[in-house]
Amino acid sequence: SAVISQKPSRDICQRGTSLTIQCQVDSQVTMMFWYRQQPGQSLTLIATANQGSEATYESGFVIDKFPISRPNLTFSTLTVSNMSPEDSSIYLCSVRGGFNEQYFGPGTRLTVT
Amino acid sequence: DQQVKQNSPSLSVQEGRISILNCDYTNSMFDYFLWYKKYPAEGPTFLISISSIKDKNEDGRFTVFLNKSAKHLSLHIVPSQPGDSAVYFCAASSSGGGADGLTFGKGTHLIIQP
């Protein structure tokens, strides 16, 4: 399985600001995914990020709010823009494994005040 | 509209006994199902999966059963151990789990009592 790291592990931000979350994988992967887990809720897919192409966003998520970069096969960033308290969540990246399972990073806990 | 439902927010089981976690889904297009385990302050850890062409998959103490007609799956842990105490998420995919992301349930908090 892939080893995935995320930075930062947690942050407290003021409303109206932006935060960029980094995701690093120890092997080259084609597809990376970004999820959000709001308090007491399930994990929700934000977008799928393929290297060399634009990210594909799920219903309810837009590029202006959650811009994603995928500069190479081991790295991706998710930016949470113009934050509000409703953006307080755990943000996780994941990659696909060899048998269609997905492996997750440790998550970034974001609190917006 | 929740497409994957875990109706038990928590479950308490005695050490050594069987833990049974349940999951229901509504989307008939789902063809691949997974269970994840999550400890606080960590990301979800993949446990076991099952394709819709099977009705059972076993890996050590973990067995997943799939009932397609009832749109129901369950995870059995036998015997339950203290380290199994965690939140368990059921997840589903409609593309074999490959090209698409996963749809998750809200999770069941399993507590193993000594």
Tab-separated table of C-alpha atoms in Angstrom:
chain	number	residue	atom	x	y	z
A	1	SER	CA	0.000	0.000	0.000
A	2	ALA	CA	1.089	3.603	-0.606
A	3	VAL	CA	2.372	5.826	2.187
A	4	ILE	CA	0.651	9.194	2.109
A	5	SER	CA	1.524	12.301	4.081
A	6	GLN	CA	-0.385	15.549	4.423
A	7	LYS	CA	0.611	19.015	5.534
A	8	PRO	CA	-0.449	20.704	7.699
A	9	SER	CA	-1.917	18.139	10.081
A	10	ARG	CA	-4.154	20.814	11.559
A	11	ASP	CA	-4.723	24.548	11.374
A	12	ILE	CA	-6.938	27.254	12.786
A	13	CYS	CA	-7.765	29.950	10.266
A	14	GLN	CA	-9.781	33.143	10.199
A	15	ARG	CA	-12.801	33.470	7.963
A	16	GLY	CA	-12.111	35.016	4.586
A	17	THR	CA	-8.602	33.584	4.333
A	18	SER	CA	-7.360	30.609	2.285
A	19	LEU	CA	-5.412	27.483	3.216
A	20	THR	CA	-3.470	25.168	0.924
A	21	ILE	CA	-3.209	21.526	1.950
A	22	GLN	CA	-0.426	19.380	0.538
A	23	CYS	CA	-0.564	15.660	-0.188
A	24	GLN	CA	2.593	13.646	-0.881
A	25	VAL	CA	2.672	9.984	-1.950
A	26	ASP	CA	5.716	7.696	-1.781
A	27	SER	CA	5.043	6.215	-5.238
A	28	GLN	CA	3.765	7.413	-8.578
A	29	VAL	CA	-0.005	7.257	-8.896
A	30	THR	CA	-2.317	8.277	-11.700
A	31	MET	CA	-5.374	9.207	-9.707
A	32	MET	CA	-5.622	11.107	-6.461
A	33	PHE	CA	-8.821	11.966	-4.649
A	34	TRP	CA	-9.736	14.698	-2.172
A	35	TYR	CA	-12.421	14.145	0.483
A	36	ARG	CA	-13.974	16.185	3.249
A	37	GLN	CA	-15.415	14.941	6.530
A	38	GLN	CA	-17.530	17.512	8.299
A	39	PRO	CA	-18.198	16.976	12.024
A	40	GLY	CA	-20.460	13.972	12.583
A	41	GLN	CA	-20.745	13.293	8.864
A	42	SER	CA	-19.438	10.752	6.387
A	43	LEU	CA	-16.487	11.319	4.088
A	44	THR	CA	-17.596	13.205	0.977
A	45	LEU	CA	-15.662	13.233	-2.294
A	46	ILE	CA	-14.658	16.742	-3.357
A	47	ALA	CA	-12.789	16.030	-6.575
A	48	THR	CA	-10.627	13.593	-8.517
A	49	ALA	CA	-7.213	14.850	-9.602
A	50	ASN	CA	-5.360	13.262	-12.517
A	51	GLN	CA	-1.877	14.382	-13.407
A	52	GLY	CA	-1.848	16.474	-16.546
A	53	SER	CA	-5.533	17.271	-16.638
A	54	GLU	CA	-8.048	19.456	-14.860
A	55	ALA	CA	-9.558	18.085	-11.673
A	56	THR	CA	-13.079	16.693	-11.862
A	57	TYR	CA	-15.359	18.119	-9.180
A	58	GLU	CA	-18.361	16.471	-7.581
A	59	SER	CA	-21.757	18.106	-7.391
A	60	GLY	CA	-21.730	20.880	-4.821
A	61	PHE	CA	-18.016	21.596	-5.125
A	62	VAL	CA	-16.526	24.205	-7.475
A	63	ILE	CA	-13.035	25.018	-8.636
A	64	ASP	CA	-13.159	28.623	-7.423
A	65	LYS	CA	-13.738	27.445	-3.868
A	66	PHE	CA	-11.488	24.353	-3.931
A	67	PRO	CA	-8.752	24.807	-6.554
A	68	ILE	CA	-6.578	21.717	-6.960
A	69	SER	CA	-3.119	21.337	-8.422
A	70	ARG	CA	-1.509	18.092	-9.591
A	71	PRO	CA	1.960	19.002	-10.858
A	72	ASN	CA	3.343	15.448	-10.890
A	73	LEU	CA	2.503	11.828	-10.121
A	74	THR	CA	3.401	11.998	-6.409
A	75	PHE	CA	2.002	15.337	-5.255
A	76	SER	CA	-1.225	17.332	-5.125
A	77	THR	CA	-2.574	20.386	-3.325
A	78	LEU	CA	-6.092	21.404	-2.349
A	79	THR	CA	-6.814	25.034	-1.491
A	80	VAL	CA	-9.815	25.989	0.596
A	81	SER	CA	-10.569	29.547	-0.469
A	82	ASN	CA	-12.394	32.402	1.250
A	83	MET	CA	-13.075	30.198	4.235
A	84	SER	CA	-16.162	30.300	6.422
A	85	PRO	CA	-16.910	28.339	9.624
A	86	GLU	CA	-18.848	25.810	7.496
A	87	ASP	CA	-15.520	24.784	5.952
A	88	SER	CA	-14.351	23.447	9.306
A	89	SER	CA	-13.703	19.796	8.475
A	90	ILE	CA	-11.112	17.113	8.123
A	91	TYR	CA	-9.690	17.120	4.599
A	92	LEU	CA	-8.192	13.866	3.305
A	93	CYS	CA	-6.408	12.828	0.164
A	94	SER	CA	-6.392	9.270	-1.124
A	95	VAL	CA	-4.893	7.195	-3.918
A	96	ARG	CA	-6.064	4.075	-5.647
A	97	GLY	CA	-4.394	0.786	-4.725
A	98	GLY	CA	-3.729	-2.258	-6.829
A	99	PHE	CA	-7.110	-3.932	-6.388
A	100	ASN	CA	-9.434	-0.928	-6.579
A	101	GLU	CA	-9.184	-0.087	-2.898
A	102	GLN	CA	-8.157	3.431	-1.890
A	103	TYR	CA	-5.542	4.418	0.645
A	104	PHE	CA	-5.912	7.567	2.684
A	105	GLY	CA	-3.585	10.119	4.161
A	106	PRO	CA	-3.805	11.069	7.851
A	107	GLY	CA	-5.995	14.092	7.133
A	108	THR	CA	-5.820	17.826	7.798
A	109	ARG	CA	-8.077	19.110	10.560
A	110	LEU	CA	-9.207	22.619	9.690
A	111	THR	CA	-11.007	24.944	12.085
A	112	VAL	CA	-12.317	28.250	10.772
A	113	THR	CA	-13.106	30.958	13.309
B	1	ASP	CA	-29.849	11.707	0.192
B	2	GLN	CA	-27.616	9.102	1.783
B	3	GLN	CA	-26.807	6.349	-0.702
B	4	VAL	CA	-24.846	4.365	1.874
B	5	LYS	CA	-26.357	4.032	5.327
B	6	GLN	CA	-24.951	2.757	8.571
B	7	ASN	CA	-27.891	2.935	10.916
B	8	SER	CA	-26.038	2.096	14.119
B	9	PRO	CA	-23.907	5.037	15.280
B	10	SER	CA	-22.313	2.849	17.925
B	11	LEU	CA	-21.977	-0.798	18.922
B	12	SER	CA	-20.600	-2.312	22.115
B	13	VAL	CA	-19.302	-5.897	22.075
B	14	GLN	CA	-17.515	-7.992	24.654
B	15	GLU	CA	-13.946	-9.043	23.935
B	16	GLY	CA	-13.806	-12.475	22.305
B	17	ARG	CA	-17.331	-12.275	20.932
B	18	ILE	CA	-18.423	-11.593	17.364
B	19	SER	CA	-18.893	-8.004	16.168
B	20	ILE	CA	-21.372	-7.501	13.350
B	21	LEU	CA	-21.489	-4.142	11.608
B	22	ASN	CA	-24.227	-3.480	9.083
B	23	CYS	CA	-24.502	-1.319	6.002
B	24	ASP	CA	-27.329	-0.681	3.526
B	25	TYR	CA	-27.163	0.998	0.146
B	26	THR	CA	-29.735	2.376	-2.261
B	27	ASN	CA	-27.830	2.806	-5.541
B	28	SER	CA	-28.174	-0.289	-7.740
B	29	MET	CA	-25.147	0.826	-9.755
B	30	PHE	CA	-22.775	0.142	-6.866
B	31	ASP	CA	-20.662	-2.897	-7.729
B	32	TYR	CA	-17.787	-2.751	-5.279
B	33	PHE	CA	-17.912	-2.388	-1.519
B	34	LEU	CA	-15.239	-1.671	1.054
B	35	TRP	CA	-14.843	-1.426	4.803
B	36	TYR	CA	-12.502	1.019	6.470
B	37	LYS	CA	-11.394	1.397	10.074
B	38	LYS	CA	-10.544	4.785	11.533
B	39	TYR	CA	-8.783	5.717	14.744
B	40	PRO	CA	-8.972	9.297	16.068
B	41	ALA	CA	-6.538	11.705	14.382
B	42	GLU	CA	-5.703	9.161	11.657
B	43	GLY	CA	-6.950	8.591	8.145
B	44	PRO	CA	-9.207	5.629	7.338
B	45	THR	CA	-7.394	2.299	6.960
B	46	PHE	CA	-8.586	-0.165	4.336
B	47	LEU	CA	-9.795	-3.451	5.862
B	48	ILE	CA	-11.559	-5.630	3.329
B	49	SER	CA	-13.584	-5.352	0.146
B	50	ILE	CA	-16.032	-7.359	-1.912
B	51	SER	CA	-17.104	-7.281	-5.527
B	52	SER	CA	-20.777	-7.569	-6.411
B	53	ILE	CA	-20.118	-10.878	-8.161
B	54	LYS	CA	-19.378	-12.459	-4.779
B	55	ASP	CA	-21.442	-12.879	-1.647
B	56	LYS	CA	-18.623	-13.428	0.822
B	57	ASN	CA	-15.007	-12.460	1.278
B	58	GLU	CA	-12.829	-13.479	4.194
B	59	ASP	CA	-9.494	-12.171	5.479
B	60	GLY	CA	-8.349	-13.508	8.827
B	61	ARG	CA	-10.738	-12.370	11.535
B	62	PHE	CA	-12.709	-10.207	9.089
B	63	THR	CA	-15.494	-11.459	6.827
B	64	VAL	CA	-17.731	-9.336	4.644
B	65	PHE	CA	-21.087	-10.644	3.444
B	66	LEU	CA	-23.025	-9.106	0.573
B	67	ASN	CA	-26.747	-9.586	-0.068
B	68	LYS	CA	-27.406	-7.866	-3.382
B	69	SER	CA	-31.140	-8.471	-3.431
B	70	ALA	CA	-31.481	-6.769	-0.055
B	71	LYS	CA	-28.800	-4.145	-0.872
B	72	HIS	CA	-27.161	-5.014	2.405
B	73	LEU	CA	-23.670	-5.878	3.526
B	74	SER	CA	-22.182	-6.712	6.853
B	75	LEU	CA	-18.740	-6.968	8.393
B	76	HIS	CA	-18.094	-9.744	10.902
B	77	ILE	CA	-15.120	-9.590	13.252
B	78	VAL	CA	-14.362	-12.825	15.096
B	79	PRO	CA	-13.077	-12.854	17.754
B	80	SER	CA	-13.286	-9.190	18.709
B	81	GLN	CA	-10.171	-7.714	20.285
B	82	PRO	CA	-9.593	-4.462	22.217
B	83	GLY	CA	-7.597	-3.039	19.296
B	84	ASP	CA	-10.701	-3.330	17.133
B	85	SER	CA	-12.256	-0.392	18.977
B	86	ALA	CA	-12.543	2.272	16.269
B	87	VAL	CA	-14.999	3.853	13.857
B	88	TYR	CA	-15.850	1.582	10.913
B	89	PHE	CA	-16.948	3.054	7.599
B	90	CYS	CA	-18.744	1.229	4.837
B	91	ALA	CA	-18.012	2.564	1.321
B	92	ALA	CA	-19.238	1.798	-2.173
B	93	SER	CA	-18.258	2.452	-5.772
B	94	SER	CA	-19.983	2.096	-9.134
B	95	SER	CA	-16.878	1.571	-11.228
B	96	GLY	CA	-15.155	-1.300	-9.477
B	97	GLY	CA	-13.596	1.206	-7.126
B	98	GLY	CA	-11.070	2.323	-9.670
B	99	ALA	CA	-11.915	5.375	-11.674
B	100	ASP	CA	-14.354	6.969	-9.299
B	101	GLY	CA	-14.244	8.087	-5.734
B	102	LEU	CA	-16.048	6.262	-2.972
B	103	THR	CA	-19.420	6.942	-1.347
B	104	PHE	CA	-19.217	6.507	2.405
B	105	GLY	CA	-21.650	5.837	5.210
B	106	LYS	CA	-21.514	7.877	8.409
B	107	GLY	CA	-19.688	5.201	10.318
B	108	THR	CA	-20.282	2.949	13.324
B	109	HIS	CA	-18.250	3.415	16.478
B	110	LEU	CA	-17.306	-0.069	17.694
B	111	ILE	CA	-16.386	-0.379	21.350
B	112	ILE	CA	-14.859	-3.643	22.548
B	113	GLN	CA	-15.478	-4.182	26.252
B	114	PRO	CA	-12.864	-6.149	28.227
